[in-house]
mmCIF file of C-alpha atoms in Angstrom:
data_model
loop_
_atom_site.group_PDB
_atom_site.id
_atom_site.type_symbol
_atom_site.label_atom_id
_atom_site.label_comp_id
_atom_site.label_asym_id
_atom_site.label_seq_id
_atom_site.Cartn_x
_atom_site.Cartn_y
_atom_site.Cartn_z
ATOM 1 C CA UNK G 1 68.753 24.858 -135.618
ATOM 2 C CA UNK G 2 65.285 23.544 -136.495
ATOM 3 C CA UNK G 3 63.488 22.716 -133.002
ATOM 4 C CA UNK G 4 60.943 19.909 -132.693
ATOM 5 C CA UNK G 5 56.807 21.266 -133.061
ATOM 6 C CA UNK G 6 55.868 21.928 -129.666
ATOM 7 C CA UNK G 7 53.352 19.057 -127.894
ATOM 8 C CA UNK G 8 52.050 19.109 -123.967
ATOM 9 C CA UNK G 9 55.125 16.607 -123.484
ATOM 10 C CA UNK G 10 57.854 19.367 -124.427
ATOM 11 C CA UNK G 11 56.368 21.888 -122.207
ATOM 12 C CA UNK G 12 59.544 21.507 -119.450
ATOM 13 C CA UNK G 13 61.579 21.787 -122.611
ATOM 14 C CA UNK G 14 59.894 24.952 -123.679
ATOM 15 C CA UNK G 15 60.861 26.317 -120.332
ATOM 16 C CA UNK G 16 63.935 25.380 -120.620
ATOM 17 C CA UNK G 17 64.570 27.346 -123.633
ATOM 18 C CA UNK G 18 62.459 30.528 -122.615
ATOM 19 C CA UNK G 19 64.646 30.647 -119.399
ATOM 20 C CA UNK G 20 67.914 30.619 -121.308
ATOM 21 C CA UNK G 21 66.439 32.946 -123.736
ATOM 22 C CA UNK G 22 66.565 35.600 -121.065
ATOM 23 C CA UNK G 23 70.225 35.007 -120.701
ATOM 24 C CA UNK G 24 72.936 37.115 -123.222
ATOM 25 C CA UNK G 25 73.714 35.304 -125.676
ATOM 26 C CA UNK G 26 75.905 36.277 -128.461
ATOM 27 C CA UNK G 27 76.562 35.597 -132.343
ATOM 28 C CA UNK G 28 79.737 33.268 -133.495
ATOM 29 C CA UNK G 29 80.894 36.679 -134.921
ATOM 30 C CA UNK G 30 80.738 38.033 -132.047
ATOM 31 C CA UNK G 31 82.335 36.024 -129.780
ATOM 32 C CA UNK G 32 85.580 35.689 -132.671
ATOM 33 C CA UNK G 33 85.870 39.596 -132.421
ATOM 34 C CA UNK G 34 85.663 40.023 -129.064
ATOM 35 C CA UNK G 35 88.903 37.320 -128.964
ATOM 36 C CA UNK G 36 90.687 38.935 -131.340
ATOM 37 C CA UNK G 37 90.364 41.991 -128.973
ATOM 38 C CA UNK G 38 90.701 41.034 -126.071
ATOM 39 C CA UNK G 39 92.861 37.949 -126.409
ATOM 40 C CA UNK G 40 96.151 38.107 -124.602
ATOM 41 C CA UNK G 41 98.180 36.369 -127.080
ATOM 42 C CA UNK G 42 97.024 39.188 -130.364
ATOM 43 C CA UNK G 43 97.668 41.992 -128.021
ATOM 44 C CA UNK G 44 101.098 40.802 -127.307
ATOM 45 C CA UNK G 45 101.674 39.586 -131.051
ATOM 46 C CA UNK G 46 100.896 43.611 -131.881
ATOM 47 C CA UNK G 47 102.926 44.765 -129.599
ATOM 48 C CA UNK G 48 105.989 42.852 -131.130
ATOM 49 C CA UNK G 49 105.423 44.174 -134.384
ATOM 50 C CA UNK G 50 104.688 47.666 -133.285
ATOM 51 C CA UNK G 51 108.290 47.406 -131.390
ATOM 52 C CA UNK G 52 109.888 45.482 -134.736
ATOM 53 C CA UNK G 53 108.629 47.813 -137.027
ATOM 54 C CA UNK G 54 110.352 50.740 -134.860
ATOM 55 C CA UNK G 55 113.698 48.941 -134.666
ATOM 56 C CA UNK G 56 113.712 48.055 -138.512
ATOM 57 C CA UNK G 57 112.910 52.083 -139.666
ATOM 58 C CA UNK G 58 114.873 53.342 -136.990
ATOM 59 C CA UNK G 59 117.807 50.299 -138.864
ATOM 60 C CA UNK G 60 117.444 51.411 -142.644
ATOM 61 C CA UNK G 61 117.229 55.069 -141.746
ATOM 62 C CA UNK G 62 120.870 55.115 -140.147
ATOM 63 C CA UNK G 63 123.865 54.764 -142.222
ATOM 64 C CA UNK G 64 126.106 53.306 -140.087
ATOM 65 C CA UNK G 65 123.833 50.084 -140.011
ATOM 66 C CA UNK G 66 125.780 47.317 -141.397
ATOM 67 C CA UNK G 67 124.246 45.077 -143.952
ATOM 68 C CA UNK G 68 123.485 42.431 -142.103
ATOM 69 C CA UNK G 69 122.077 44.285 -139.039
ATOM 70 C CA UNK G 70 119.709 45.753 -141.927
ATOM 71 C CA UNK G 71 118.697 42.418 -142.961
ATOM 72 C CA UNK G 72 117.807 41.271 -139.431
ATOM 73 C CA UNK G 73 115.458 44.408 -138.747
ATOM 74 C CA UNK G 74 113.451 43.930 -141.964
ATOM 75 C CA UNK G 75 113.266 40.530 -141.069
ATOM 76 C CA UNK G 76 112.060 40.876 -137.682
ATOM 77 C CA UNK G 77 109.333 43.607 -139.348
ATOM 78 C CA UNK G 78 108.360 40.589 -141.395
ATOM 79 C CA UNK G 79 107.976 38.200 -139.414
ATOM 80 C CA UNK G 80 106.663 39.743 -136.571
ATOM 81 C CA UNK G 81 103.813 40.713 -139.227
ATOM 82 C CA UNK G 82 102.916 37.037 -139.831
ATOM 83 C CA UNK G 83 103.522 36.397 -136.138
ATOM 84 C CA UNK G 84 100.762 38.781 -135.243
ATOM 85 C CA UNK G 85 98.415 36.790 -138.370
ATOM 86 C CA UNK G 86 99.159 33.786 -137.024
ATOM 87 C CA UNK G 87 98.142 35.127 -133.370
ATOM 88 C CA UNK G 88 94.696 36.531 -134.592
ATOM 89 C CA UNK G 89 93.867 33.139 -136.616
ATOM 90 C CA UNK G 90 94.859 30.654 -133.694
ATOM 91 C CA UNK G 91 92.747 33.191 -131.541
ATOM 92 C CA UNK G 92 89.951 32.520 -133.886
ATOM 93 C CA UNK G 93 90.142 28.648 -134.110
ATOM 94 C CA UNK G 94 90.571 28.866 -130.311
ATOM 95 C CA UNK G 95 86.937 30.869 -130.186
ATOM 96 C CA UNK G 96 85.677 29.175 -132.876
ATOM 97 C CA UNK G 97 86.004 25.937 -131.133
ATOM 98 C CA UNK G 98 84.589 27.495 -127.318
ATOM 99 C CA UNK G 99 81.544 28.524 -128.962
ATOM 100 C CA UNK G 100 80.732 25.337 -130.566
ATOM 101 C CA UNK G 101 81.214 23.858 -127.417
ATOM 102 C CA UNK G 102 78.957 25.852 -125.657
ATOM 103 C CA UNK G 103 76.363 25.551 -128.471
ATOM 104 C CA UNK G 104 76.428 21.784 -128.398
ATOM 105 C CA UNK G 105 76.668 21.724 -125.117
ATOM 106 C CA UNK G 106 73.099 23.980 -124.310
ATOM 107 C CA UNK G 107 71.816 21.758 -127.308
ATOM 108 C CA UNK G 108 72.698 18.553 -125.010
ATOM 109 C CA UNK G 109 70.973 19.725 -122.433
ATOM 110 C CA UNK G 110 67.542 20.030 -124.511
ATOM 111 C CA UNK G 111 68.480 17.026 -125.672
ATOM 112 C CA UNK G 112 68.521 15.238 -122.136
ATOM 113 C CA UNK G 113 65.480 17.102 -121.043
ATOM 114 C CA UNK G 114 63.780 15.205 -123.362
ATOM 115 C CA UNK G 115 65.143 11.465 -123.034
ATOM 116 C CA UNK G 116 64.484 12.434 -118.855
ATOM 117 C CA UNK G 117 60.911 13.068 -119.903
ATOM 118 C CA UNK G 118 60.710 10.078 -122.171
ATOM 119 C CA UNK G 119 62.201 7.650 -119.255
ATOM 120 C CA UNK G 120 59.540 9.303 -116.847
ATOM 121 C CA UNK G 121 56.665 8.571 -119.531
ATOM 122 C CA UNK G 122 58.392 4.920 -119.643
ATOM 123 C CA UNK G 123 57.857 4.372 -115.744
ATOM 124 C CA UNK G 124 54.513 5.403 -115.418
ATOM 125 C CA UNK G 125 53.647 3.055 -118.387
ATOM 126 C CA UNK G 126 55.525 -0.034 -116.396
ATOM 127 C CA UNK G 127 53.877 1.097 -113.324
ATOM 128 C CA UNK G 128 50.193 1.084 -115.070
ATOM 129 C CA UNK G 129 50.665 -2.122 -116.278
ATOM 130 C CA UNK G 130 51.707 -3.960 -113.047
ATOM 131 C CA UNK G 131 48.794 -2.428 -111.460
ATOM 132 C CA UNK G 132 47.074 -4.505 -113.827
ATOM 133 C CA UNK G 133 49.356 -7.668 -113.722
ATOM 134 C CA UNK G 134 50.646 -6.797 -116.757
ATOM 135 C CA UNK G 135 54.743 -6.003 -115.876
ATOM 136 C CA UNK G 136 56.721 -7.001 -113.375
ATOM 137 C CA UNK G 137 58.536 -5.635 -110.624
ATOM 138 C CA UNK G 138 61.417 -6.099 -112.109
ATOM 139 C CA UNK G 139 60.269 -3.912 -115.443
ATOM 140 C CA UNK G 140 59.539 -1.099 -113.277
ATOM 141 C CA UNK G 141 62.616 -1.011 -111.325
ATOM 142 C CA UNK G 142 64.678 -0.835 -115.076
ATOM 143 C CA UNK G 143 62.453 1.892 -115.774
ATOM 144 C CA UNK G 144 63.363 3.754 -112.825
ATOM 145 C CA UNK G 145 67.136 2.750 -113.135
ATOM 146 C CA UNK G 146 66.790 4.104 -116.939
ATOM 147 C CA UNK G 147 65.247 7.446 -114.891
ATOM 148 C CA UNK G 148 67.745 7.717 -112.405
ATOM 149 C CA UNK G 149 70.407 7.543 -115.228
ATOM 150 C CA UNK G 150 69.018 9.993 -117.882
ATOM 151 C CA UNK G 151 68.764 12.054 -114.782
ATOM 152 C CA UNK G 152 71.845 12.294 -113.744
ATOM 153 C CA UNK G 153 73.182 13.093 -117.239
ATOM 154 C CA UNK G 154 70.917 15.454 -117.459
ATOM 155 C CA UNK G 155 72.788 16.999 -114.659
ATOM 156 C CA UNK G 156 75.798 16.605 -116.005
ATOM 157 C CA UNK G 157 74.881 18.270 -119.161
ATOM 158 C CA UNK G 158 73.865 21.362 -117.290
ATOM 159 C CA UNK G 159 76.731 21.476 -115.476
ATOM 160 C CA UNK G 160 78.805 21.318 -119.095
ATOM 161 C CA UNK G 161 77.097 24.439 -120.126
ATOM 162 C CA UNK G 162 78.257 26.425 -117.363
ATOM 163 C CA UNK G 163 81.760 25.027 -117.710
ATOM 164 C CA UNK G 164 81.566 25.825 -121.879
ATOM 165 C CA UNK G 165 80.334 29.357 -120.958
ATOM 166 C CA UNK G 166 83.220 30.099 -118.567
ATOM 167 C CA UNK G 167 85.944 28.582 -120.627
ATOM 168 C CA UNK G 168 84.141 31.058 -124.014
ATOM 169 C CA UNK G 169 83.926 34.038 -121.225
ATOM 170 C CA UNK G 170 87.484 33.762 -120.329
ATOM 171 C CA UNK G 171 88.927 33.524 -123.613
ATOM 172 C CA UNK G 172 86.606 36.451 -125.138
ATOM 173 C CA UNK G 173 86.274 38.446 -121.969
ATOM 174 C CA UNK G 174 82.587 38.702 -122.826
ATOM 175 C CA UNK G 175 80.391 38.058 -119.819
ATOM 176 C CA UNK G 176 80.088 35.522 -117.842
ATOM 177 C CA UNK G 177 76.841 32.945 -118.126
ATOM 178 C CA UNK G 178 77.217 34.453 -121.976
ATOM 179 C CA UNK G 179 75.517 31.775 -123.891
ATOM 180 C CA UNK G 180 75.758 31.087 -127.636
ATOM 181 C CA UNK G 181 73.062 32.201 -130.031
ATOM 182 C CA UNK G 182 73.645 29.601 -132.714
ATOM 183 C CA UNK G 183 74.768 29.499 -135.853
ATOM 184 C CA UNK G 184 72.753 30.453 -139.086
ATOM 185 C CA UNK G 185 75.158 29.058 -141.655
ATOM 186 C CA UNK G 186 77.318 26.523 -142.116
ATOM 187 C CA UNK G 187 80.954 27.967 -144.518
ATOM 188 C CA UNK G 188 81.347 26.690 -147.839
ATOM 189 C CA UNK G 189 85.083 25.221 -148.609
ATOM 190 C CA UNK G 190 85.433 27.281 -151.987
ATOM 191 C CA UNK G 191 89.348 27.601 -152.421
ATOM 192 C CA UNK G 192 91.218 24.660 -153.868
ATOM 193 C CA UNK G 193 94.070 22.252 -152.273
ATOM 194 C CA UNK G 194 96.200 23.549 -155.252
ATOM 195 C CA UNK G 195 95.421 27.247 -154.554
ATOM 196 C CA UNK G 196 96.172 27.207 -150.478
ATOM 197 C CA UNK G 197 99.399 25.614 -151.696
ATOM 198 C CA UNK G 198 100.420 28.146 -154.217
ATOM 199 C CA UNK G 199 100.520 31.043 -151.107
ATOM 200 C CA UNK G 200 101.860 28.682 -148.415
ATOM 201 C CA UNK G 201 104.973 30.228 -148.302
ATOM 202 C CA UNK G 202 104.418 33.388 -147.660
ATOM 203 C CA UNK G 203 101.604 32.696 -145.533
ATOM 204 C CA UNK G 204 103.383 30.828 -142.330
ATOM 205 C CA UNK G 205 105.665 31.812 -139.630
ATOM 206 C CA UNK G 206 107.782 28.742 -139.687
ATOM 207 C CA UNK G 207 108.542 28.836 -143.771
ATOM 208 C CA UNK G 208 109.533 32.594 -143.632
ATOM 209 C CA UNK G 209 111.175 31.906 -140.473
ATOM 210 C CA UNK G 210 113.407 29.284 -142.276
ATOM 211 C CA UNK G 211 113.581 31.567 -145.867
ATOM 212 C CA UNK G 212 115.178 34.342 -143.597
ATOM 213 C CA UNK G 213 117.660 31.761 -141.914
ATOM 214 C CA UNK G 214 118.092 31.058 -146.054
ATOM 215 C CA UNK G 215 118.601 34.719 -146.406
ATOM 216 C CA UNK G 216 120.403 35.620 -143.572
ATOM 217 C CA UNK G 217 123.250 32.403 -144.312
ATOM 218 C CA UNK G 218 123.410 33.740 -148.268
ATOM 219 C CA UNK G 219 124.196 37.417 -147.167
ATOM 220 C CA UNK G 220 126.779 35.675 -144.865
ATOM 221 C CA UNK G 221 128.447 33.603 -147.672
ATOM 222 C CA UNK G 222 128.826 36.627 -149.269
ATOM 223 C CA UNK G 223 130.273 38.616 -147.251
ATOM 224 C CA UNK G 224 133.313 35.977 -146.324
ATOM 225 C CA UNK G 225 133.470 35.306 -150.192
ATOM 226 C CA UNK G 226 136.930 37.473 -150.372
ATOM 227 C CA UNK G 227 140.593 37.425 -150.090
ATOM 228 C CA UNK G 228 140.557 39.366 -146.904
ATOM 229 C CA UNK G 229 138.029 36.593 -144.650
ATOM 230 C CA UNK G 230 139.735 33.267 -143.654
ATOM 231 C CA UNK G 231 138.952 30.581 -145.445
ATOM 232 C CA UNK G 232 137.465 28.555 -142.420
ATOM 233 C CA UNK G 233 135.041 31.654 -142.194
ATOM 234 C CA UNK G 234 133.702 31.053 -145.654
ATOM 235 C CA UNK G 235 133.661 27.058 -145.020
ATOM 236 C CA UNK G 236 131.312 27.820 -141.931
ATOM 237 C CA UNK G 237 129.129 30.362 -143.673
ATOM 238 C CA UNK G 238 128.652 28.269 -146.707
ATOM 239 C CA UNK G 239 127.840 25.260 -143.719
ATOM 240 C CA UNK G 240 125.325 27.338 -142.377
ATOM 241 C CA UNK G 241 124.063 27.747 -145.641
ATOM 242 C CA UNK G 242 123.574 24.581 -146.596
ATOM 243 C CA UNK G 243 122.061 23.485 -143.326
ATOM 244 C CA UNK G 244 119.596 26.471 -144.159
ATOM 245 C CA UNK G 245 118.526 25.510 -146.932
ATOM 246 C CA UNK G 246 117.526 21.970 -145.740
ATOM 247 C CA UNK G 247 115.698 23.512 -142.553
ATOM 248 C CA UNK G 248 113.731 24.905 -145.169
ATOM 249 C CA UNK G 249 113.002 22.373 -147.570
ATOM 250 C CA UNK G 250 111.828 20.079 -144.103
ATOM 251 C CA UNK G 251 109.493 23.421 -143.015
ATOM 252 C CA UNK G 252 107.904 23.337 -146.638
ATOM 253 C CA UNK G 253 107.277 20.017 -146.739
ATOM 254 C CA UNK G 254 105.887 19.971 -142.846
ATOM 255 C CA UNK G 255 103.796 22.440 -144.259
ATOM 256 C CA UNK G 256 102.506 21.373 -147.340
ATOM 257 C CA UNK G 257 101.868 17.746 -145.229
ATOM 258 C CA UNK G 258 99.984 19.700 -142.463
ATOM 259 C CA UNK G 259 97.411 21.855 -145.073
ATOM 260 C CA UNK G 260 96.914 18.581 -147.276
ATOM 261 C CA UNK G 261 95.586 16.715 -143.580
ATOM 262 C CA UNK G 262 93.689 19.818 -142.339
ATOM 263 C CA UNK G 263 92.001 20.057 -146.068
ATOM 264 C CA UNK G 264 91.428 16.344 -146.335
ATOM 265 C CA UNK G 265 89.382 16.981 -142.680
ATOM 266 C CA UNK G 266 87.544 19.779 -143.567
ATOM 267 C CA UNK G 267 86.235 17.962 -146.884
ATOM 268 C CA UNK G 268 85.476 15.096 -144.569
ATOM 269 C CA UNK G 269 83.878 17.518 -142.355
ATOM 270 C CA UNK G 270 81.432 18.474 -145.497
ATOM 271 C CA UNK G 271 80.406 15.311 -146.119
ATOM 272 C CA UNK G 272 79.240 14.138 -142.877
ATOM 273 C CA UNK G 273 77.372 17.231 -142.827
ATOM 274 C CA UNK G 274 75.275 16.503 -145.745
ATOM 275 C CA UNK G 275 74.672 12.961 -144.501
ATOM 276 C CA UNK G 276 73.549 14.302 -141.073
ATOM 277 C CA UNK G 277 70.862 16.663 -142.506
ATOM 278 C CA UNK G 278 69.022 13.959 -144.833
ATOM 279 C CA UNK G 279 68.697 11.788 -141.369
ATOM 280 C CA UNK G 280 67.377 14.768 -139.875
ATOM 281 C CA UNK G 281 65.111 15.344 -142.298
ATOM 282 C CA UNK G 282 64.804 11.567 -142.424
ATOM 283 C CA UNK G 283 63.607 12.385 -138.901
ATOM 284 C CA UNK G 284 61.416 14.794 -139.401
ATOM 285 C CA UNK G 285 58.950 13.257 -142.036
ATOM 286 C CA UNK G 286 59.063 10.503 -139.798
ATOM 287 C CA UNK G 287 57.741 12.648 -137.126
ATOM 288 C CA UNK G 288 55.137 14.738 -139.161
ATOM 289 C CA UNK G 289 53.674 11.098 -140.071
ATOM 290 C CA UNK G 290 53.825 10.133 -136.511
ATOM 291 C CA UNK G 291 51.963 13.074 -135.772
ATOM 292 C CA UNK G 292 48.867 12.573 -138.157
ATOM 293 C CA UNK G 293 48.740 8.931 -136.671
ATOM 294 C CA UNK G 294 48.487 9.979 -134.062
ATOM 295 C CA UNK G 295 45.462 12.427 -134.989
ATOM 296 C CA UNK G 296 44.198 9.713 -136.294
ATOM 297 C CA UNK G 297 44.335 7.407 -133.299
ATOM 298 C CA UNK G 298 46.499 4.708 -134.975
ATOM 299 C CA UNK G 299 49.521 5.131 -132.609
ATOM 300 C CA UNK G 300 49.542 6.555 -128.886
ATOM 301 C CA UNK G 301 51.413 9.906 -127.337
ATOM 302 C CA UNK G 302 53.824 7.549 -126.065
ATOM 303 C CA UNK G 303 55.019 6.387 -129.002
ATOM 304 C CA UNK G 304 54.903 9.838 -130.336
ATOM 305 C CA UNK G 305 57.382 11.125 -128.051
ATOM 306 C CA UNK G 306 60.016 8.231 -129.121
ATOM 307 C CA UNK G 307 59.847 9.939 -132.422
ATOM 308 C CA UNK G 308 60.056 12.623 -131.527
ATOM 309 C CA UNK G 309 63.224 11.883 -129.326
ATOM 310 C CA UNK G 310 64.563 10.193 -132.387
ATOM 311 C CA UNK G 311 63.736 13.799 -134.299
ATOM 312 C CA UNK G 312 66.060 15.464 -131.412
ATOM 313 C CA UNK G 313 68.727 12.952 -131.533
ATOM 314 C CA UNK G 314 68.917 13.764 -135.282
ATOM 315 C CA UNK G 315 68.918 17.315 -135.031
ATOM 316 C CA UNK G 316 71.544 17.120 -131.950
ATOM 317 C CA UNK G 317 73.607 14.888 -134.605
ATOM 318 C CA UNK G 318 73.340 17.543 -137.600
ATOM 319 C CA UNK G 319 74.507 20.517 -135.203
ATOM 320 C CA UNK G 320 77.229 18.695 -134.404
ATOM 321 C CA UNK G 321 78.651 17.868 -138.091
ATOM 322 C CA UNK G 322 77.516 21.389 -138.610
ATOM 323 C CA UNK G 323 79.958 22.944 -136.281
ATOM 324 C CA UNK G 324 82.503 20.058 -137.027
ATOM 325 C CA UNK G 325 82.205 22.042 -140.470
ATOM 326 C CA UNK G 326 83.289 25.412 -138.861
ATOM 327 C CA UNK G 327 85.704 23.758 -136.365
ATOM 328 C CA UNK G 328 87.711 21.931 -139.694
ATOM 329 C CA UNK G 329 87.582 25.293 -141.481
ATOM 330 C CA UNK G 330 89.303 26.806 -138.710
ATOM 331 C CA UNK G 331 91.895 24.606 -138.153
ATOM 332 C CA UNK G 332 92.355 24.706 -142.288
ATOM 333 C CA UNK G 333 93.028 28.708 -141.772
ATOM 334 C CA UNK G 334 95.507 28.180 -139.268
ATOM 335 C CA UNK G 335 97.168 25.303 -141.421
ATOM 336 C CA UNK G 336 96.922 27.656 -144.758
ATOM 337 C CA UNK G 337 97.399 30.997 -142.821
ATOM 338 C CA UNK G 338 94.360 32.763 -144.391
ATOM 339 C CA UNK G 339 91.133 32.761 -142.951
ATOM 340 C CA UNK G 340 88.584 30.625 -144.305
ATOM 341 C CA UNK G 341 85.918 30.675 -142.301
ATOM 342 C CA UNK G 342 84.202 33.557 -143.374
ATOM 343 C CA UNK G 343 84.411 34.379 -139.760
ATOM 344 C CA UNK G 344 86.848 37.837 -138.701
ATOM 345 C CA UNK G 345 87.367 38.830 -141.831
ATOM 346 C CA UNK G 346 90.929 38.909 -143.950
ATOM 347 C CA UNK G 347 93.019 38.975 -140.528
#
């Protein structure tokens, strides 16, 4: 993230950011593999399909297996395979969306720093000028209301950092007080609507969940399709069947509904994004003129530091559309079952 030139009034935010310098702090990469290690719900999810993929060789490899018993294990191999996909991408999202939390969250609290040091520069103004009969009372007690406010949120924003940190901790197992480094890029969204769709699916636990049920009622049918099953056997298979069949037309079209909104999003996501970097660097020409002005004794430091406020605020806004990008992408991988966010590779 681009940080605002450093000036005499930024010096407690300079601190700030040399103190939590000497904190860890770890990449977005980082913090995604050290979920999809440690996270409880991957381990288990790879657990399943080590145990599935025993009980379906141990299936086909004995003779006496019936058909349908066959069926089930290489089912359950398959499934539990996109089970343990599905783990490691929700893991991802999940740790995609801590560490954006904790990244906005230490951004806040420069953020606040600032507007505290801009309401402090605010009451000493009101208080010069009704030593000289130039403010009231009143003005400096809404100055030191507007203090006593950006204060306290201030506060608050610190305490939201340690609260992001534990909640990224906990779900990565990484350290705790682990803070986030930042993030150098922002995705691209590359792959078409029409090319998530054409893999959907194979891609997602519930549509191969209901294409076995499919599967599963078909061998059945067959199997009572003789002279030597009752006839109310057949009627219930072919039932089933049919029942089947619409689970899974519902589960394709839940789908195909749920990766058309997450897509929609994560365009949406884009184009905020671009909008929020010309106002920042809307922001920052406005600040490098403020600047010479001020060099050039045409404005004051006061109104200096407004701009430059207005420069943070702009910044704060772009990091946020920025990991809105990442956050959308995410939940577009978990919609699509594929990652991508560039982030954790295949999966």
């Amino acid at each position: 993230m681009n940080r605002i030139p450093t000036l005499p009034l930024a010096l407690g935010l300079t601190l700030l950011i040399s103190t939590a310098a000497a904190q860890a702090t770890v990449t977005v990469t980082q913090a995604v593999q050290a979920a999809l290690t440690n996270g409880t719900d991957v381990r288990t999810a790879q657990a399943n399909l080590e145990k599935a993929t025993a009980a379906n060789r141990a299936a086909q490899a004995d003779p006496s297996t019936l058909a349908a018993a066959k069926l089930a294990a290489q089912q359950g191999q398959t499934l539990a395979t996109l089970q343990l996909r599905a783990a490691r991408l929700s893991t991802l999202q999940s740790a995609v969306n801590a560490y954006t939390a904790l990244l906005e969250a230490q951004e806040n609290v420069e953020l606040q720093t600032l507007q505290v040091q801009v309401d402090q520069k605010a009451l000493q103004v009101a208080q010069v000028k009704l030593s000289v009969n130039n403010a009231t009372s009143l003005d400096v007690q809404k100055a030191q209301n507007t203090l006593a406010g950006s204060t306290q949120t201030l506060a608050d924003a610190r305490a939201q950092v340690n609260l992001a940190s534990a909640q990224l901790a906990s779900l990565t197992g990484l350290p705790a007080g682990v803070r986030a480094a930042g993030l150098s890029a922002v995705p691209t969204l590359k792959t078409s609507l029409a090319q998530l769709r054409s893999g959907l699916d194979d891609n997602l636990v519930s549509v191969v969940s209901a294409q076995q049920e499919v599967a599963a009622a078909q061998l059945s049918v067959k199997l009572a399709d003789n002279d030597f099953t009752p006839a109310r056997t057949l009627s219930d298979a072919r039932i089933a069947l049919a029942n089947a069949q619409r689970a899974l037309d519902a589960a394709r079209k839940n789908a195909s509904n749920a990766l058309a909104a997450a897509y929609q999003t994560a365009q949406n996501a884009v184009e905020q994004f671009r909008v929020a970097q010309s106002r920042e660097a809307a922001a920052l020409k406005s600040y490098n003129q403020d600047a010479a002005r001020l060099k050039s004794g045409t404005i004051s430091a006061v109104d200096l530091q407004q701009t430059q406020l207005a420069l943070k605020q702009a910044q704060f806004a772009r990091l946020q559309a920025q990991d809105n990008v990442l956050e959308a992408l995410a939940a577009l991988s978990v919609a699509a079952g594929q990652n991508l966010t560039g982030i954790g590779g295949t999966l």
